[in-house]
Amino acid sequence: MKFFAVARSYAAKKKWRAARNQGYLLAGLLLLVKPLHAEIIATVPAQQLSFQIEHLIFSEHDIPPAERQHYRIRNLSYADDTQPQPSRTETVHISDQVFFSEQDIASVKPEFDGREFAVDVHLQETAVEPFAQFTRTHLGSRIALMDHSSGLLFSAPIIQTEINGGRLRISSGLTTLQDAENFAAHLQNHLEIRLLHEHGRLPENFNTVTLASFPLQAAGQIQAWTRPAWRFSQDDAESLIISRRPSTGRMQSLSPDYYEAVIVLKEEAAQRWSRLPETTFYLLDKENRLTGHTIPRVGGNTLYIGLFHFEEQVEHLLWQLKRHP
């Protein structure tokens, strides 16, 4: 059976990156629609792989005090071949009115979920309902999260749904903890939320300004707390299996097939795995970098890495985990 070729070209990697987030969104739906007639297209023996599966905690405050002695600090990096984007300028049309500002923020916290860095923003109670009304009124509109005084444009998302509860999660291409911390500090002290006008005649009460994108740092390390006794590697596995299944329903409009990747554990390792508490584990590649794949702790000897809608995603996974000759 033909194996996937390793994705090395820039075009393939660029296509994979564009598809990655879409694949994450589809994974939940595809798990509910799991048709028969799966075709195994690749079985990679564990001897050809190099990986680790670890339980990681990214904030020391999240470690239960009674279990703190079981955890060790570990510096990791994020396995992404994208390069940090330099700061660039952009001419935009923004509203004169500032709808919300840093005075409406209760707290800002940088975070990392194992896939990407982001900033978690909580609004003041007095701003929760006005912000919900604002997002409800301006569905489909683009907004500018910006600092007008320094001419920085933090992010320009489209309002896709009403946001209740006063909580926002902003990623904006953050690649390091330092980026997330700097981003959080700017939002906490210099945030303005305005409307952006994109098409047609410029309305009244809008001005044209030139803003710079938020400067990002080069990729760096991530500090996490790991529990060594809960660590698994290729030595605990028999193989990595890639199977292909036909898509159904609306999924067919995206791709006729989707792919499933699983790691099959040896019997002794499967018994050890089944005794662990139900928590989240993270897949690290051959260079001990986070791959962005989380693995739920469920019973059995099969560990589900993920579901993919694009062949390039599977190629990239194999490139991450296979030993180079």
Short mmCIF file of C-alpha atoms in Angstrom, two decimals:
data_model
loop_
_atom_site.label_atom_id
_atom_site.label_comp_id
_atom_site.label_asym_id
_atom_site.label_seq_id
_atom_site.Cartn_x
_atom_site.Cartn_y
_atom_site.Cartn_z
CA MET A 1 0.00 0.00 0.00
CA LYS A 2 1.31 3.40 -0.94
CA PHE A 3 2.46 5.63 1.91
CA PHE A 4 1.99 9.38 1.90
CA ALA A 5 4.95 11.35 0.65
CA VAL A 6 6.51 13.64 3.22
CA ALA A 7 5.26 17.20 2.70
CA ARG A 8 8.31 19.34 2.10
CA SER A 9 7.24 21.98 -0.40
CA TYR A 10 6.31 25.44 0.75
CA ALA A 11 3.00 25.23 -1.10
CA ALA A 12 1.99 22.03 0.67
CA LYS A 13 2.87 23.46 4.08
CA LYS A 14 1.01 26.68 3.34
CA LYS A 15 -2.08 24.72 2.33
CA TRP A 16 -1.80 22.61 5.46
CA ARG A 17 -1.63 25.67 7.71
CA ALA A 18 -4.70 27.17 6.08
CA ALA A 19 -6.57 23.90 6.55
CA ARG A 20 -5.44 23.16 10.10
CA ASN A 21 -7.96 25.29 11.99
CA GLN A 22 -10.76 24.12 9.73
CA GLY A 23 -9.79 20.54 10.48
CA TYR A 24 -10.02 21.17 14.23
CA LEU A 25 -13.54 22.58 13.84
CA LEU A 26 -14.68 19.61 11.78
CA ALA A 27 -13.25 16.98 14.10
CA GLY A 28 -16.13 17.12 16.59
CA LEU A 29 -18.73 16.68 13.86
CA LEU A 30 -16.86 13.85 12.20
CA LEU A 31 -16.64 11.89 15.44
CA LEU A 32 -20.43 11.83 15.52
CA VAL A 33 -20.63 10.62 11.92
CA LYS A 34 -18.29 7.64 11.76
CA PRO A 35 -19.30 5.50 8.79
CA LEU A 36 -18.16 1.97 8.11
CA HIS A 37 -15.83 0.88 5.29
CA ALA A 38 -12.72 2.45 6.79
CA GLU A 39 -9.69 1.78 4.61
CA ILE A 40 -6.31 1.50 6.32
CA ILE A 41 -3.89 3.31 4.03
CA ALA A 42 -0.78 3.40 6.22
CA THR A 43 0.55 1.39 9.15
CA VAL A 44 3.81 2.76 10.54
CA PRO A 45 5.64 0.50 13.04
CA ALA A 46 6.52 2.24 16.29
CA GLN A 47 10.22 1.55 15.64
CA GLN A 48 10.05 4.09 12.81
CA LEU A 49 8.50 6.77 15.04
CA SER A 50 9.74 9.17 17.68
CA PHE A 51 7.19 10.93 19.89
CA GLN A 52 6.04 11.50 23.44
CA ILE A 53 2.57 11.77 24.92
CA GLU A 54 2.49 13.81 28.11
CA HIS A 55 0.05 15.36 30.52
CA LEU A 56 0.95 19.06 30.62
CA ILE A 57 -0.26 21.99 32.69
CA PHE A 58 0.59 25.47 31.43
CA SER A 59 -0.07 27.41 34.63
CA GLU A 60 1.39 26.44 38.00
CA HIS A 61 -1.79 27.67 39.69
CA ASP A 62 -3.74 24.87 37.97
CA ILE A 63 -1.73 22.13 39.71
CA PRO A 64 -3.63 20.70 42.69
CA PRO A 65 -1.54 21.51 45.80
CA ALA A 66 -1.63 17.91 47.02
CA GLU A 67 -0.10 16.71 43.71
CA ARG A 68 2.50 19.43 43.20
CA GLN A 69 5.41 17.16 44.14
CA HIS A 70 4.61 14.88 41.17
CA TYR A 71 5.15 17.62 38.55
CA ARG A 72 8.33 18.92 36.98
CA ILE A 73 8.96 22.12 34.99
CA ARG A 74 9.74 21.55 31.34
CA ASN A 75 10.63 24.00 28.55
CA LEU A 76 9.02 23.16 25.23
CA SER A 77 8.61 24.81 21.87
CA TYR A 78 5.66 24.86 19.52
CA ALA A 79 6.09 22.75 16.38
CA ASP A 80 5.02 25.18 13.69
CA ASP A 81 7.07 25.99 10.61
CA THR A 82 5.49 29.39 10.11
CA GLN A 83 7.75 32.40 10.46
CA PRO A 84 6.85 35.40 12.62
CA GLN A 85 5.35 38.23 10.61
CA PRO A 86 7.11 41.60 10.71
CA SER A 87 5.10 44.64 11.71
CA ARG A 88 3.35 46.12 8.68
CA THR A 89 1.19 49.18 8.09
CA GLU A 90 -2.38 49.19 6.84
CA THR A 91 -4.73 52.00 5.87
CA VAL A 92 -8.18 51.47 7.39
CA HIS A 93 -11.42 53.38 7.87
CA ILE A 94 -12.42 53.51 11.53
CA SER A 95 -15.36 55.03 13.36
CA ASP A 96 -14.87 58.22 15.35
CA GLN A 97 -16.78 56.57 18.18
CA VAL A 98 -14.91 54.37 20.61
CA PHE A 99 -17.46 51.77 21.66
CA PHE A 100 -15.34 50.11 24.35
CA SER A 101 -11.93 50.77 25.90
CA GLU A 102 -9.50 49.45 28.52
CA GLN A 103 -11.77 50.97 31.19
CA ASP A 104 -14.31 48.24 30.33
CA ILE A 105 -11.80 45.44 31.00
CA ALA A 106 -11.86 43.58 34.30
CA SER A 107 -8.92 41.25 33.59
CA VAL A 108 -6.61 40.12 30.81
CA LYS A 109 -4.74 36.83 30.98
CA PRO A 110 -2.33 35.25 28.47
CA GLU A 111 -2.95 31.55 27.95
CA PHE A 112 -1.83 28.56 25.92
CA ASP A 113 -4.16 25.65 25.16
CA GLY A 114 -1.58 23.33 23.64
CA ARG A 115 -2.29 24.58 20.14
CA GLU A 116 -1.87 28.34 20.16
CA PHE A 117 -1.24 31.31 22.40
CA ALA A 118 -4.12 33.68 23.07
CA VAL A 119 -5.31 36.38 25.42
CA ASP A 120 -8.40 35.79 27.52
CA VAL A 121 -10.27 39.06 28.16
CA HIS A 122 -13.01 39.47 30.79
CA LEU A 123 -15.12 42.62 30.70
CA GLN A 124 -16.40 44.61 33.65
CA GLU A 125 -19.93 43.65 34.71
CA THR A 126 -21.17 47.04 33.54
CA ALA A 127 -19.89 46.29 30.01
CA VAL A 128 -21.21 42.74 29.62
CA GLU A 129 -24.73 43.59 28.43
CA PRO A 130 -23.68 46.63 26.31
CA PHE A 131 -21.08 44.45 24.56
CA ALA A 132 -23.66 41.73 23.89
CA GLN A 133 -25.96 44.38 22.41
CA PHE A 134 -23.10 45.81 20.35
CA THR A 135 -22.20 42.42 18.85
CA ARG A 136 -25.86 41.63 18.24
CA THR A 137 -26.39 44.91 16.40
CA HIS A 138 -23.24 44.65 14.29
CA LEU A 139 -23.28 40.99 13.25
CA GLY A 140 -21.14 40.53 10.14
CA SER A 141 -19.23 43.77 10.71
CA ARG A 142 -15.49 44.01 11.21
CA ILE A 143 -14.18 45.75 14.30
CA ALA A 144 -10.79 47.21 15.13
CA LEU A 145 -9.09 46.34 18.41
CA MET A 146 -6.52 49.08 18.44
CA ASP A 147 -4.43 51.64 20.27
CA HIS A 148 -5.02 54.93 18.48
CA SER A 149 -2.40 56.81 20.50
CA SER A 150 0.48 54.58 19.35
CA GLY A 151 -1.05 53.70 15.98
CA LEU A 152 -1.24 49.94 16.60
CA LEU A 153 -3.90 47.61 15.22
CA PHE A 154 -4.07 44.58 17.51
CA SER A 155 -6.71 42.62 15.63
CA ALA A 156 -9.58 43.15 13.18
CA PRO A 157 -12.03 40.27 13.64
CA ILE A 158 -15.48 39.92 12.08
CA ILE A 159 -18.38 39.68 14.54
CA GLN A 160 -19.79 36.25 13.68
CA THR A 161 -22.16 35.80 16.60
CA GLU A 162 -23.53 37.62 19.61
CA ILE A 163 -21.02 37.46 22.45
CA ASN A 164 -22.62 36.97 25.84
CA GLY A 165 -20.94 36.66 29.21
CA GLY A 166 -18.38 39.40 28.62
CA ARG A 167 -15.52 37.07 27.67
CA LEU A 168 -13.33 37.40 24.56
CA ARG A 169 -10.51 35.14 23.39
CA ILE A 170 -8.05 36.83 21.04
CA SER A 171 -5.21 34.95 19.34
CA SER A 172 -4.16 37.26 16.48
CA GLY A 173 -1.19 35.17 15.33
CA LEU A 174 0.56 35.03 18.72
CA THR A 175 3.45 32.56 18.56
CA THR A 176 5.19 32.88 21.95
CA LEU A 177 4.39 33.46 25.60
CA GLN A 178 6.25 36.76 25.38
CA ASP A 179 3.96 37.81 22.51
CA ALA A 180 0.89 36.90 24.56
CA GLU A 181 2.15 38.77 27.64
CA ASN A 182 3.00 41.88 25.61
CA PHE A 183 -0.32 41.70 23.84
CA ALA A 184 -2.20 41.37 27.15
CA ALA A 185 -0.36 44.36 28.62
CA HIS A 186 -1.29 46.55 25.65
CA LEU A 187 -4.94 45.50 25.78
CA GLN A 188 -5.09 46.14 29.52
CA ASN A 189 -3.76 49.68 29.18
CA HIS A 190 -4.47 51.00 25.69
CA LEU A 191 -7.46 49.24 24.13
CA GLU A 192 -10.03 50.89 21.89
CA ILE A 193 -12.77 49.00 20.06
CA ARG A 194 -14.12 50.78 16.99
CA LEU A 195 -16.04 49.80 13.89
CA LEU A 196 -14.19 49.26 10.61
CA HIS A 197 -15.65 50.27 7.25
CA GLU A 198 -14.45 48.15 4.33
CA HIS A 199 -16.57 48.72 1.21
CA GLY A 200 -18.46 51.51 -0.50
CA ARG A 201 -18.68 55.20 0.23
CA LEU A 202 -17.14 56.27 3.50
CA PRO A 203 -19.95 57.06 5.98
CA GLU A 204 -20.01 60.13 8.15
CA ASN A 205 -18.25 59.85 11.49
CA PHE A 206 -15.55 57.60 9.98
CA ASN A 207 -11.93 58.59 9.39
CA THR A 208 -9.10 57.10 7.35
CA VAL A 209 -5.97 56.27 9.37
CA THR A 210 -2.79 54.26 8.88
CA LEU A 211 -2.06 51.74 11.61
CA ALA A 212 0.76 49.25 12.22
CA SER A 213 0.20 45.61 13.08
CA PHE A 214 1.20 44.45 16.54
CA PRO A 215 4.91 43.43 16.44
CA LEU A 216 5.49 39.73 17.13
CA GLN A 217 8.63 38.08 18.44
CA ALA A 218 10.44 35.08 17.00
CA ALA A 219 9.23 31.67 18.11
CA GLY A 220 10.56 30.75 21.52
CA GLN A 221 10.03 28.30 24.33
CA ILE A 222 6.96 27.45 26.36
CA GLN A 223 7.15 26.59 30.04
CA ALA A 224 4.90 23.76 31.18
CA TRP A 225 4.57 21.40 34.12
CA THR A 226 4.66 17.71 33.26
CA ARG A 227 4.05 14.56 35.25
CA PRO A 228 6.84 12.13 34.27
CA ALA A 229 5.03 9.04 35.60
CA TRP A 230 2.25 9.66 33.06
CA ARG A 231 4.55 9.89 30.04
CA PHE A 232 4.30 7.55 27.04
CA SER A 233 6.54 7.23 23.98
CA GLN A 234 7.08 5.14 20.85
CA ASP A 235 8.51 2.43 23.12
CA ASP A 236 5.01 1.95 24.57
CA ALA A 237 3.35 1.68 21.15
CA GLU A 238 2.95 -0.93 18.45
CA SER A 239 2.13 1.29 15.48
CA LEU A 240 0.57 4.43 14.05
CA ILE A 241 -2.42 3.69 11.81
CA ILE A 242 -3.87 6.06 9.22
CA SER A 243 -7.30 5.17 7.86
CA ARG A 244 -9.58 6.83 5.34
CA ARG A 245 -13.35 7.05 5.57
CA PRO A 246 -15.93 8.51 3.18
CA SER A 247 -17.42 11.83 4.24
CA THR A 248 -21.18 12.07 4.60
CA GLY A 249 -23.77 14.84 4.46
CA ARG A 250 -22.48 18.39 4.30
CA MET A 251 -18.91 17.19 4.85
CA GLN A 252 -18.87 15.88 1.26
CA SER A 253 -18.86 19.44 -0.06
CA LEU A 254 -15.44 19.96 1.55
CA SER A 255 -13.83 16.64 0.70
CA PRO A 256 -15.07 13.19 -0.37
CA ASP A 257 -12.98 11.55 2.36
CA TYR A 258 -11.54 12.27 5.77
CA TYR A 259 -8.61 10.67 7.57
CA GLU A 260 -8.20 9.28 11.07
CA ALA A 261 -4.88 8.84 12.87
CA VAL A 262 -4.51 6.56 15.89
CA ILE A 263 -1.66 5.16 17.95
CA VAL A 264 -2.02 1.55 19.09
CA LEU A 265 -0.44 0.85 22.47
CA LYS A 266 1.20 -2.34 23.65
CA GLU A 267 -0.83 -4.37 26.13
CA GLU A 268 1.16 -3.35 29.23
CA ALA A 269 1.11 0.32 28.26
CA ALA A 270 -2.63 0.12 27.52
CA GLN A 271 -3.25 -1.18 31.03
CA ARG A 272 -1.21 1.68 32.49
CA TRP A 273 -3.07 4.16 30.27
CA SER A 274 -6.48 2.85 31.38
CA ARG A 275 -5.61 3.43 35.06
CA LEU A 276 -4.92 7.14 34.58
CA PRO A 277 -7.54 9.80 35.39
CA GLU A 278 -9.60 11.27 32.55
CA THR A 279 -7.59 14.33 31.61
CA THR A 280 -5.95 15.83 28.53
CA PHE A 281 -2.63 14.66 27.09
CA TYR A 282 -0.48 16.36 24.47
CA LEU A 283 1.40 14.85 21.55
CA LEU A 284 5.04 15.94 21.16
CA ASP A 285 7.00 15.33 17.97
CA LYS A 286 10.42 13.75 17.42
CA GLU A 287 12.11 16.95 18.61
CA ASN A 288 9.94 17.20 21.74
CA ARG A 289 7.86 20.05 20.32
CA LEU A 290 4.14 20.44 20.78
CA THR A 291 2.34 19.33 17.64
CA GLY A 292 -1.00 20.97 18.43
CA HIS A 293 -2.74 17.59 18.86
CA THR A 294 -4.45 16.76 22.15
CA ILE A 295 -5.33 13.19 23.13
CA PRO A 296 -8.24 12.48 25.49
CA ARG A 297 -7.60 9.85 28.16
CA VAL A 298 -10.17 7.20 27.33
CA GLY A 299 -10.04 3.45 27.85
CA GLY A 300 -8.67 0.87 25.44
CA ASN A 301 -5.36 0.52 23.64
CA THR A 302 -6.11 3.00 20.83
CA LEU A 303 -5.14 6.65 21.21
CA TYR A 304 -6.95 9.01 18.86
CA ILE A 305 -4.62 11.70 17.55
CA GLY A 306 -7.19 13.42 15.39
CA LEU A 307 -9.39 13.56 12.32
CA PHE A 308 -8.21 15.35 9.20
CA HIS A 309 -10.02 16.54 6.12
CA PHE A 310 -6.93 17.12 3.99
CA GLU A 311 -4.14 14.80 2.89
CA GLU A 312 -1.52 17.48 3.58
CA GLN A 313 -2.44 17.42 7.26
CA VAL A 314 -1.70 13.70 7.45
CA GLU A 315 1.54 14.15 5.53
CA HIS A 316 2.62 16.80 8.01
CA LEU A 317 1.79 14.56 10.98
CA LEU A 318 3.95 11.77 9.53
CA TRP A 319 6.75 14.24 8.90
CA GLN A 320 6.56 15.32 12.55
CA LEU A 321 6.60 11.82 14.05
CA LYS A 322 8.70 9.66 11.73
CA ARG A 323 12.40 9.23 12.41
CA HIS A 324 14.63 10.55 9.65
CA PRO A 325 16.93 7.93 8.15
#
